[in-house]
PDB file of C-alpha atoms and ligand atoms in Angstrom:
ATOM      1  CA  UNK T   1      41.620 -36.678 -98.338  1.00 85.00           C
ATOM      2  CA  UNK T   2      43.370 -33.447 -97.652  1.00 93.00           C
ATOM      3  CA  UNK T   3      41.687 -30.599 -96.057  1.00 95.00           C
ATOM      4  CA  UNK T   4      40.430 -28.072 -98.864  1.00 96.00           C
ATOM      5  CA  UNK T   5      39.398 -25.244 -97.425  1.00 97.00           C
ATOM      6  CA  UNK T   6      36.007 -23.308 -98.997  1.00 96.00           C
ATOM      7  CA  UNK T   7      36.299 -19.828-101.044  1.00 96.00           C
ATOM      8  CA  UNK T   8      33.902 -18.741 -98.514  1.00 97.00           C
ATOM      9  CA  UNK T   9      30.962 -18.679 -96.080  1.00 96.00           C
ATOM     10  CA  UNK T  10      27.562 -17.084 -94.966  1.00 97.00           C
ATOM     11  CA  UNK T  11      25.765 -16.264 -92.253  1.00 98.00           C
ATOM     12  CA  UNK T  12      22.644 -14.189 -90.598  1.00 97.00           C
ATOM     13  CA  UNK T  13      24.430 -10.779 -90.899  1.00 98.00           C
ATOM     14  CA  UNK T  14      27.925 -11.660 -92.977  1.00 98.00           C
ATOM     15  CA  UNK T  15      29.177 -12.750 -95.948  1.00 98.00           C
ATOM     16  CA  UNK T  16      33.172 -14.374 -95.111  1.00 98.00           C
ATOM     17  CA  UNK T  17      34.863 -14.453 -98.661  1.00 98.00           C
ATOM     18  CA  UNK T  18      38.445 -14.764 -99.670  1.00 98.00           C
ATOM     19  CA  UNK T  19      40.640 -11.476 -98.660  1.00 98.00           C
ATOM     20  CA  UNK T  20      42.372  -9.888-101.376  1.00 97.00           C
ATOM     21  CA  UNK T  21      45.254  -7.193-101.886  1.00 97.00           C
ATOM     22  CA  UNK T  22      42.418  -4.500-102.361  1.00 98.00           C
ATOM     23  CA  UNK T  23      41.344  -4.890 -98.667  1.00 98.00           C
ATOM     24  CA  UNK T  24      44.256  -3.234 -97.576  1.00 98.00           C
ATOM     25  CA  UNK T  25      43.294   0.370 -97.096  1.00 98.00           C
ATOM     26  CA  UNK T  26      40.277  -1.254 -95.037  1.00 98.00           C
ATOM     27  CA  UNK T  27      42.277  -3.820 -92.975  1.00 98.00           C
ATOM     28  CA  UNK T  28      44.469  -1.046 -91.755  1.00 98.00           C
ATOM     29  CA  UNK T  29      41.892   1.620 -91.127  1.00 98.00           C
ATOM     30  CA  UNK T  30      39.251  -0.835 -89.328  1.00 98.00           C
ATOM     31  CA  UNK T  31      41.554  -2.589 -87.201  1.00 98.00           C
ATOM     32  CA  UNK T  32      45.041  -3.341 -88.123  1.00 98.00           C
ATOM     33  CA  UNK T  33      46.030   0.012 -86.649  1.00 98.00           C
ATOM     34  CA  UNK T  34      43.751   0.140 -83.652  1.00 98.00           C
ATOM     35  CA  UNK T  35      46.373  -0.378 -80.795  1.00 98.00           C
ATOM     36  CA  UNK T  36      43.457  -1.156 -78.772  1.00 98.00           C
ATOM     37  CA  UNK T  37      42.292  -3.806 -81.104  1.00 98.00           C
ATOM     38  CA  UNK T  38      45.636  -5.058 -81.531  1.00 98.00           C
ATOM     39  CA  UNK T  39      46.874  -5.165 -78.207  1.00 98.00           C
ATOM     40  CA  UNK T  40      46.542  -9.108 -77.525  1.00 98.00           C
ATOM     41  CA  UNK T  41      47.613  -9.758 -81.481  1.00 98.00           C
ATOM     42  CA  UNK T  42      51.054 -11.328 -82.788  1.00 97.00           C
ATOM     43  CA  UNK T  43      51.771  -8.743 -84.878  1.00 97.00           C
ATOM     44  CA  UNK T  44      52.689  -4.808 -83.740  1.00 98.00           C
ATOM     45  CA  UNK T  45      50.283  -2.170 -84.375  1.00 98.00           C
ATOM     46  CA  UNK T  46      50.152  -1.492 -88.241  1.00 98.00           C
ATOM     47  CA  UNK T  47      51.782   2.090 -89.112  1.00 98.00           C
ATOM     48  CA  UNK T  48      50.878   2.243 -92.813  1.00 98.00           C
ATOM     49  CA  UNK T  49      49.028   1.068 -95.333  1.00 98.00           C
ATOM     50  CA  UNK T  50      52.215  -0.784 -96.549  1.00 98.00           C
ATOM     51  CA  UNK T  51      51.873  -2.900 -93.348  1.00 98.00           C
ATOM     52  CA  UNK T  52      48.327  -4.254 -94.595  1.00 98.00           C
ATOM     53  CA  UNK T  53      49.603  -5.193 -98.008  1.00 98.00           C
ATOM     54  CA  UNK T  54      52.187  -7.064 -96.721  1.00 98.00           C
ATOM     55  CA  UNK T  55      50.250  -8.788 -94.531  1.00 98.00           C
ATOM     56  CA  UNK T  56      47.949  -9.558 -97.315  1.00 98.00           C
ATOM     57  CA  UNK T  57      50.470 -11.040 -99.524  1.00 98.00           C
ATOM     58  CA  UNK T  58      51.642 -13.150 -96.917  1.00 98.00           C
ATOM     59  CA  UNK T  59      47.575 -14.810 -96.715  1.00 98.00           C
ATOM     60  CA  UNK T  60      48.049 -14.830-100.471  1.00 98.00           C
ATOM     61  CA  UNK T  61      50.761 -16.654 -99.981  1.00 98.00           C
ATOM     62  CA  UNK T  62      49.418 -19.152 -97.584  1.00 97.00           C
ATOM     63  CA  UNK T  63      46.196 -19.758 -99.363  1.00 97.00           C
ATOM     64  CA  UNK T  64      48.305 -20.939-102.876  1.00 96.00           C
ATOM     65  CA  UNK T  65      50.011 -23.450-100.766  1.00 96.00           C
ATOM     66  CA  UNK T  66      47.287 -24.666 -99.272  1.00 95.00           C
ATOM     67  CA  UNK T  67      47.880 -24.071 -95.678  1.00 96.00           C
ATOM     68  CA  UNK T  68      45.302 -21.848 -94.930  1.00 98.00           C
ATOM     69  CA  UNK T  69      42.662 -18.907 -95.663  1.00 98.00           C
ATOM     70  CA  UNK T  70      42.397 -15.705 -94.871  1.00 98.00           C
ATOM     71  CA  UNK T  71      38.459 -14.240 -94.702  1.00 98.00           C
ATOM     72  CA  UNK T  72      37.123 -10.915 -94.554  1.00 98.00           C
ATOM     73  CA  UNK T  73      34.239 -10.732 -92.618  1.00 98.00           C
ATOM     74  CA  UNK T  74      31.851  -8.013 -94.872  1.00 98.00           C
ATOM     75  CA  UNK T  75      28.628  -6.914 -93.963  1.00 97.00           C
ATOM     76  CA  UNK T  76      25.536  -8.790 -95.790  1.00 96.00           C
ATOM     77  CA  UNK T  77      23.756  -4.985 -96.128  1.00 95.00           C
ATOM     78  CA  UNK T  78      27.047  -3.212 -98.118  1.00 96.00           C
ATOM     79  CA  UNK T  79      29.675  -5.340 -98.428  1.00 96.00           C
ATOM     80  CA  UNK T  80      31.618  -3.416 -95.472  1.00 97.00           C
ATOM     81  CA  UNK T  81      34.895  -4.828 -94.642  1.00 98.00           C
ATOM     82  CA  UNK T  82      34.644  -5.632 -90.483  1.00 98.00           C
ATOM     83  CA  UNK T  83      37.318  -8.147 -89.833  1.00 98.00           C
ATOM     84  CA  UNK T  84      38.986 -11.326 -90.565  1.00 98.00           C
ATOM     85  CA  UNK T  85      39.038 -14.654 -89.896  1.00 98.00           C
ATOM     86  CA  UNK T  86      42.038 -17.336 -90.461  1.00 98.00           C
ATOM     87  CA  UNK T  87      41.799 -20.819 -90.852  1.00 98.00           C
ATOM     88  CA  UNK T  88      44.842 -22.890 -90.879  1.00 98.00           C
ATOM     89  CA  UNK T  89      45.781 -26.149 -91.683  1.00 98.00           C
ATOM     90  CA  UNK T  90      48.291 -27.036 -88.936  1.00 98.00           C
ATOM     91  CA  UNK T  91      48.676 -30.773 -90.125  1.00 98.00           C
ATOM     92  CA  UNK T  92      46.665 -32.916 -92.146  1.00 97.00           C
ATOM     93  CA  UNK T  93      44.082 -33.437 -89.578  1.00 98.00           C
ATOM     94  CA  UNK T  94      43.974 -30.200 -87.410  1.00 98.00           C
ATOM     95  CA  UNK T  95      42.775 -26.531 -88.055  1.00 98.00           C
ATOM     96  CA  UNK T  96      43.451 -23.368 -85.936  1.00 98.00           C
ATOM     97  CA  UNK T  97      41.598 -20.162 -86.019  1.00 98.00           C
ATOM     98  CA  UNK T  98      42.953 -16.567 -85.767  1.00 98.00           C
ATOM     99  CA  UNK T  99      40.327 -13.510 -85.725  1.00 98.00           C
ATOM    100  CA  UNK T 100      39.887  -9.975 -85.223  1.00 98.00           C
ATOM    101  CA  UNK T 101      37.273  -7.343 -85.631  1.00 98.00           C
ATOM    102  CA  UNK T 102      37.041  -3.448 -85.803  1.00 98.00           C
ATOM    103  CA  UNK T 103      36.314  -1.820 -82.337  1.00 98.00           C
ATOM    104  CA  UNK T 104      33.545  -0.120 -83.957  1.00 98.00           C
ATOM    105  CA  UNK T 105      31.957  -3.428 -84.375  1.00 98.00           C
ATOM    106  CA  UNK T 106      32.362  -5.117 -81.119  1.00 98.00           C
ATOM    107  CA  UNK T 107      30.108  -6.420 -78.703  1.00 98.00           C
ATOM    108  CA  UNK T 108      27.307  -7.446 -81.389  1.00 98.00           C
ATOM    109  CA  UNK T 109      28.260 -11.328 -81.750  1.00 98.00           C
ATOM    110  CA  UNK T 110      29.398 -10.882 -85.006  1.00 98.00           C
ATOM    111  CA  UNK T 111      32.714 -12.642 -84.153  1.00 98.00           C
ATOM    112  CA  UNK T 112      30.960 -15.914 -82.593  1.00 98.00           C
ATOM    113  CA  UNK T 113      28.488 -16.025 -85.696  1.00 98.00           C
ATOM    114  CA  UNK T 114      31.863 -16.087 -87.832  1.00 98.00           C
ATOM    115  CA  UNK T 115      33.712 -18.345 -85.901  1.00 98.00           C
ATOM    116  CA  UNK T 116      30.632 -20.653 -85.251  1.00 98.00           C
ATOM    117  CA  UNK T 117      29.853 -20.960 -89.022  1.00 98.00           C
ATOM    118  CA  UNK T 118      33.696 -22.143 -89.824  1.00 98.00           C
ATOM    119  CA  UNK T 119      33.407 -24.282 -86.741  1.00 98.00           C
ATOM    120  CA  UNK T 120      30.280 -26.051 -88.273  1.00 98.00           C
ATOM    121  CA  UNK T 121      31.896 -26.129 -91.677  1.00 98.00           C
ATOM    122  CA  UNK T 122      34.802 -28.211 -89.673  1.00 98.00           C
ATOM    123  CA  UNK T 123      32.374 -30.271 -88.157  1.00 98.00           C
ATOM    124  CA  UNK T 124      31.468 -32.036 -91.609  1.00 97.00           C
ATOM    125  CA  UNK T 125      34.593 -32.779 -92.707  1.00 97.00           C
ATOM    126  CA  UNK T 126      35.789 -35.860 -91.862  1.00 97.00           C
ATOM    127  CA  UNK T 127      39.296 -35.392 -91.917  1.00 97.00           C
ATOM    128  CA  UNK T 128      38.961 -32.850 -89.294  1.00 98.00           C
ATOM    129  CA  UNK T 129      39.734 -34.346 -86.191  1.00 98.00           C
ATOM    130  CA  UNK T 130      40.935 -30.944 -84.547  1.00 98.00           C
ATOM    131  CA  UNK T 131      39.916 -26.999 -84.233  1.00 98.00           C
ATOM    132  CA  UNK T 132      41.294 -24.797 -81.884  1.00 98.00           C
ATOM    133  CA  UNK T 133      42.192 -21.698 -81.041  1.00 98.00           C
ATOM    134  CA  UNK T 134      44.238 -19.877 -77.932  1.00 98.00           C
ATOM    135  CA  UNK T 135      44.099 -16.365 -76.528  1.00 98.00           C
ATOM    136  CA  UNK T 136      45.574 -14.280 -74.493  1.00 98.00           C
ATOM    137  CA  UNK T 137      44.932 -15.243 -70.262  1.00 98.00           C
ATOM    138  CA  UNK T 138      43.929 -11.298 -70.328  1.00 98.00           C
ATOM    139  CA  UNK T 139      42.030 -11.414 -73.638  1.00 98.00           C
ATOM    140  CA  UNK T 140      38.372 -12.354 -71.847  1.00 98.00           C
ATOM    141  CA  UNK T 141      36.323 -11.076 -74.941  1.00 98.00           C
ATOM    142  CA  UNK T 142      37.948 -13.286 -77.241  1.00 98.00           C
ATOM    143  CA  UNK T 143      37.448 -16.327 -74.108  1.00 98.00           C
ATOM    144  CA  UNK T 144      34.101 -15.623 -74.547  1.00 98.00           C
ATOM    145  CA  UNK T 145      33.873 -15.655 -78.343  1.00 98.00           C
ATOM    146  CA  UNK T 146      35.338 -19.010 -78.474  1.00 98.00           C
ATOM    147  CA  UNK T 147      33.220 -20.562 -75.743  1.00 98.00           C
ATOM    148  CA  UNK T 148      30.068 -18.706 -77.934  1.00 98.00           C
ATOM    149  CA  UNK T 149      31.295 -20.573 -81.023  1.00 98.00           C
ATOM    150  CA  UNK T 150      31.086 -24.163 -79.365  1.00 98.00           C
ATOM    151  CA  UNK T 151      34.974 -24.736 -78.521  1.00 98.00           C
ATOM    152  CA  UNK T 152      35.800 -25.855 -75.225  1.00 98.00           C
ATOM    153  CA  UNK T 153      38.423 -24.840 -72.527  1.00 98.00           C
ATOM    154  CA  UNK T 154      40.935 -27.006 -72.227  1.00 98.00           C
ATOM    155  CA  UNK T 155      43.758 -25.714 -70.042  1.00 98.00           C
ATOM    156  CA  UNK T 156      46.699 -22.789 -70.082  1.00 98.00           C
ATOM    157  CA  UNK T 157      49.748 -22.932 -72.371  1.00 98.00           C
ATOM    158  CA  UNK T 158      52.261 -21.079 -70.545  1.00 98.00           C
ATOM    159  CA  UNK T 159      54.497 -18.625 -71.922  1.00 98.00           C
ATOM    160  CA  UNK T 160      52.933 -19.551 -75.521  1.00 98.00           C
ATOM    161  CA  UNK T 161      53.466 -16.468 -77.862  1.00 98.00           C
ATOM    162  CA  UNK T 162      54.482 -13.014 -77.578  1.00 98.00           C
ATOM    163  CA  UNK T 163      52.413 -10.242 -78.266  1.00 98.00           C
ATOM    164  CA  UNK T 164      54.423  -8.081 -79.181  1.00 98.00           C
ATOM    165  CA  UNK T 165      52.238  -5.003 -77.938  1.00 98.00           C
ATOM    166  CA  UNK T 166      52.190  -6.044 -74.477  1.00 98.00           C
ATOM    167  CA  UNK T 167      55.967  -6.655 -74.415  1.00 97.00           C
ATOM    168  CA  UNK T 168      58.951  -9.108 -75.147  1.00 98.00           C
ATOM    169  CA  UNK T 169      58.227 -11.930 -72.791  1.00 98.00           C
ATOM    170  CA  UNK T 170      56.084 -14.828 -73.802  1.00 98.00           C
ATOM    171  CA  UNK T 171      52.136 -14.528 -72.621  1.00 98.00           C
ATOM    172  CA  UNK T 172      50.101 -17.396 -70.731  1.00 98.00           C
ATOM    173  CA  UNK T 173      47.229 -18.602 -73.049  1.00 98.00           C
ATOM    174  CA  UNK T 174      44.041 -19.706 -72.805  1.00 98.00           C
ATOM    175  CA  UNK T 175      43.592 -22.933 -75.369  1.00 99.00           C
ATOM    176  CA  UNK T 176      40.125 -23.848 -76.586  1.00 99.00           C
ATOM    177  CA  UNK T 177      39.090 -26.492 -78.934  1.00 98.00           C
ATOM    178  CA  UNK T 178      36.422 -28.459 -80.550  1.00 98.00           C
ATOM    179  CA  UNK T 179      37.126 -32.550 -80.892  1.00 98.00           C
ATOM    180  CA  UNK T 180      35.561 -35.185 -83.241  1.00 98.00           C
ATOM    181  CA  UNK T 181      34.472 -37.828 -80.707  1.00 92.00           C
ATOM    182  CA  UNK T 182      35.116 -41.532 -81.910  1.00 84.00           C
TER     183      UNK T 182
HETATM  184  C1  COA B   1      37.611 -10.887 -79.513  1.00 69.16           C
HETATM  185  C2  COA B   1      36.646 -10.232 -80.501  1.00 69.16           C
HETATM  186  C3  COA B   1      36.887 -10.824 -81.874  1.00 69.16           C
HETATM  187  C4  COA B   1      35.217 -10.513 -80.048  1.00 69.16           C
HETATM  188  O1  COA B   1      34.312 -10.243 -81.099  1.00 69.16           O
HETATM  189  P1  COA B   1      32.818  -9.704 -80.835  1.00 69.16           P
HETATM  190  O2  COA B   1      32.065  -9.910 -82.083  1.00 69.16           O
HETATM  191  O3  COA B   1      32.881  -8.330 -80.277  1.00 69.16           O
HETATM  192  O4  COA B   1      32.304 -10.721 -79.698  1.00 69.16           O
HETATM  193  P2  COA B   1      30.980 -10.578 -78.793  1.00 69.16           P
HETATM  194  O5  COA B   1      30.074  -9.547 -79.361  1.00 69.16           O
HETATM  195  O6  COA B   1      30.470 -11.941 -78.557  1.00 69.16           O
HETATM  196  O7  COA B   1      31.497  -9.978 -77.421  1.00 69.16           O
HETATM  197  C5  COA B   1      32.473 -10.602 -76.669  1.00 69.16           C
HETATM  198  C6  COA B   1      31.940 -11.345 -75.428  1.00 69.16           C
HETATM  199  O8  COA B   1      32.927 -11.177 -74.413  1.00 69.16           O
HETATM  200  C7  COA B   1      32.385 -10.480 -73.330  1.00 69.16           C
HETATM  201  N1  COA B   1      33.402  -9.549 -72.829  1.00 69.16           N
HETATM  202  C8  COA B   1      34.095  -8.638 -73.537  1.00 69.16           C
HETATM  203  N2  COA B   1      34.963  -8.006 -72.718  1.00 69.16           N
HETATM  204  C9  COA B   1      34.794  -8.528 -71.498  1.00 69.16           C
HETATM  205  C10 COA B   1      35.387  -8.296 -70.228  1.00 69.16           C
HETATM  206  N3  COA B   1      36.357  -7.403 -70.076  1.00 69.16           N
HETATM  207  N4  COA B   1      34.978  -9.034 -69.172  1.00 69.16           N
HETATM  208  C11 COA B   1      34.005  -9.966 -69.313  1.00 69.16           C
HETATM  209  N5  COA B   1      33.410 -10.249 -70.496  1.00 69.16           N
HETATM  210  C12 COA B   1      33.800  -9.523 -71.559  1.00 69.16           C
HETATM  211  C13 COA B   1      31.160  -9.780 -73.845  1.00 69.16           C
HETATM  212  O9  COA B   1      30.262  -9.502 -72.793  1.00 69.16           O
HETATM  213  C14 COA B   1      30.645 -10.813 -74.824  1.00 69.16           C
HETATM  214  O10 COA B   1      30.050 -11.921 -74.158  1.00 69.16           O
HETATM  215  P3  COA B   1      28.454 -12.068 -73.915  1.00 69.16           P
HETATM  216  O11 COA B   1      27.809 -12.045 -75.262  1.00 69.16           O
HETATM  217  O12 COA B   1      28.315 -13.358 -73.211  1.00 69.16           O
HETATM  218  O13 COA B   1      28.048 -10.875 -73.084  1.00 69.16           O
HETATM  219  C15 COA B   1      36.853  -8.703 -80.569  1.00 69.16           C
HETATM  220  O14 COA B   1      36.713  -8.184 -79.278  1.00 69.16           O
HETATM  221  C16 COA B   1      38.218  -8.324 -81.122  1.00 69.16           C
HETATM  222  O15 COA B   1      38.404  -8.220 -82.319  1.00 69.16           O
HETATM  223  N6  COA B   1      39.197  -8.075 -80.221  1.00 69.16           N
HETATM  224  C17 COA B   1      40.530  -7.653 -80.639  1.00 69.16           C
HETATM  225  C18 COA B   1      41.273  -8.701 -81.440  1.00 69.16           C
HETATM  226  C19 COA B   1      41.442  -9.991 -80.679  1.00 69.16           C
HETATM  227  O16 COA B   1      41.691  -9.985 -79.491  1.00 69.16           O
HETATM  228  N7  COA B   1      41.295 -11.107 -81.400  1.00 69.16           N
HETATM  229  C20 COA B   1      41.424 -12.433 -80.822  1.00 69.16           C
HETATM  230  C21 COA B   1      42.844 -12.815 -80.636  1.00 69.16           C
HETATM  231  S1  COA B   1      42.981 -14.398 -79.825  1.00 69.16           S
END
């Protein structure tokens, strides 16, 4: 069976559904063009609005193909748009995260809660052998949010990615992951 990822999720405090072209405006204004938020991210510091969309229709993209899903992370209360979180299909067994959240937002375990729920989603499908993640060797907050969500350190990739905020040269990374045991 191939991984089939869900339209959605919920937890305590969020409701994780599919992001659209209409959560531009919000993407860029709650985070995608925070340089402090995006400072350990793959992608330079969104200037406009335009930035967001074509972000967005790059997820669109992704999700028809079926290699992975891009969520907002809304607030149960309103509906407020917060963050996102990715889940990709890397191969027919193995799924990799990618998050961020608005500054104004941090520090509250909403990321964990997010990340935990996909991880338990992961956790009952069988095909799922593999979910991980990797951050920045400077990036302790999002260290932490992994280790919150149940994935487990498993060693430095060095010179991994750039991040293109901090500079040209390839970055150190911390990898985490949750296993299936046999
Ligand atoms: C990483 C991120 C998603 C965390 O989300 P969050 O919902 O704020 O997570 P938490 O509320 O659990 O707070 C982060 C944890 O890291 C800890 N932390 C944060 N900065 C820290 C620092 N400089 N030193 C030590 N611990 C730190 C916090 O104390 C907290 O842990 P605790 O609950 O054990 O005290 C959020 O900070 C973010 O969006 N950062 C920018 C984007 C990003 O880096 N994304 C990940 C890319 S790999």
């Amino acid at each position: 069976m191939p991984i089939i990822l869900p339209p959605g999720f919920e937890t305590e405090r969020l409701v994780l559904r599919e992001a659209v072209a209409a959560d531009a405006a919000a993407i860029f204004a709650e985070y995608a063009s925070d340089p402090e938020v995006t400072r350990f991210l793959s992608f330079p510091t969104h200037r406009s609005v335009a930035d967001a969309e074509a972000f967005l229709a790059t997820c669109e993209a992704a999700r028809k193909a079926g290699r992975s899903n891009t969520y907002v992370l809304t607030r149960r209360s309103d509906g407020a748009v917060l963050g996102v979180i990715d889940l990709r299909i890397e191969t027919p067994f193995r799924l990799g995260f990618g998050y961020v959240l608005g500054r104004r937002h941090w520090g509250q375990g909403l990321m964990p809660e997010a990340l935990a729920a996909s991880v338990r989603w992961g956790a009952g499908q069988a095909e799922i052998w593999r979910m991980w993640a990797f951050c920045d060797v400077a990036n302790v907050a999002s260290a932490r949010t992994m280790e919150k969500a149940g994935l487990r350190f498993e060693g430095v990739l060095r010179r991994w990615i750039v991040h293109p905020n901090l500079g040209p040269e390839p970055r150190d990374c911390r990898a985490y992951a949750w296993v299936r045991e046999p």
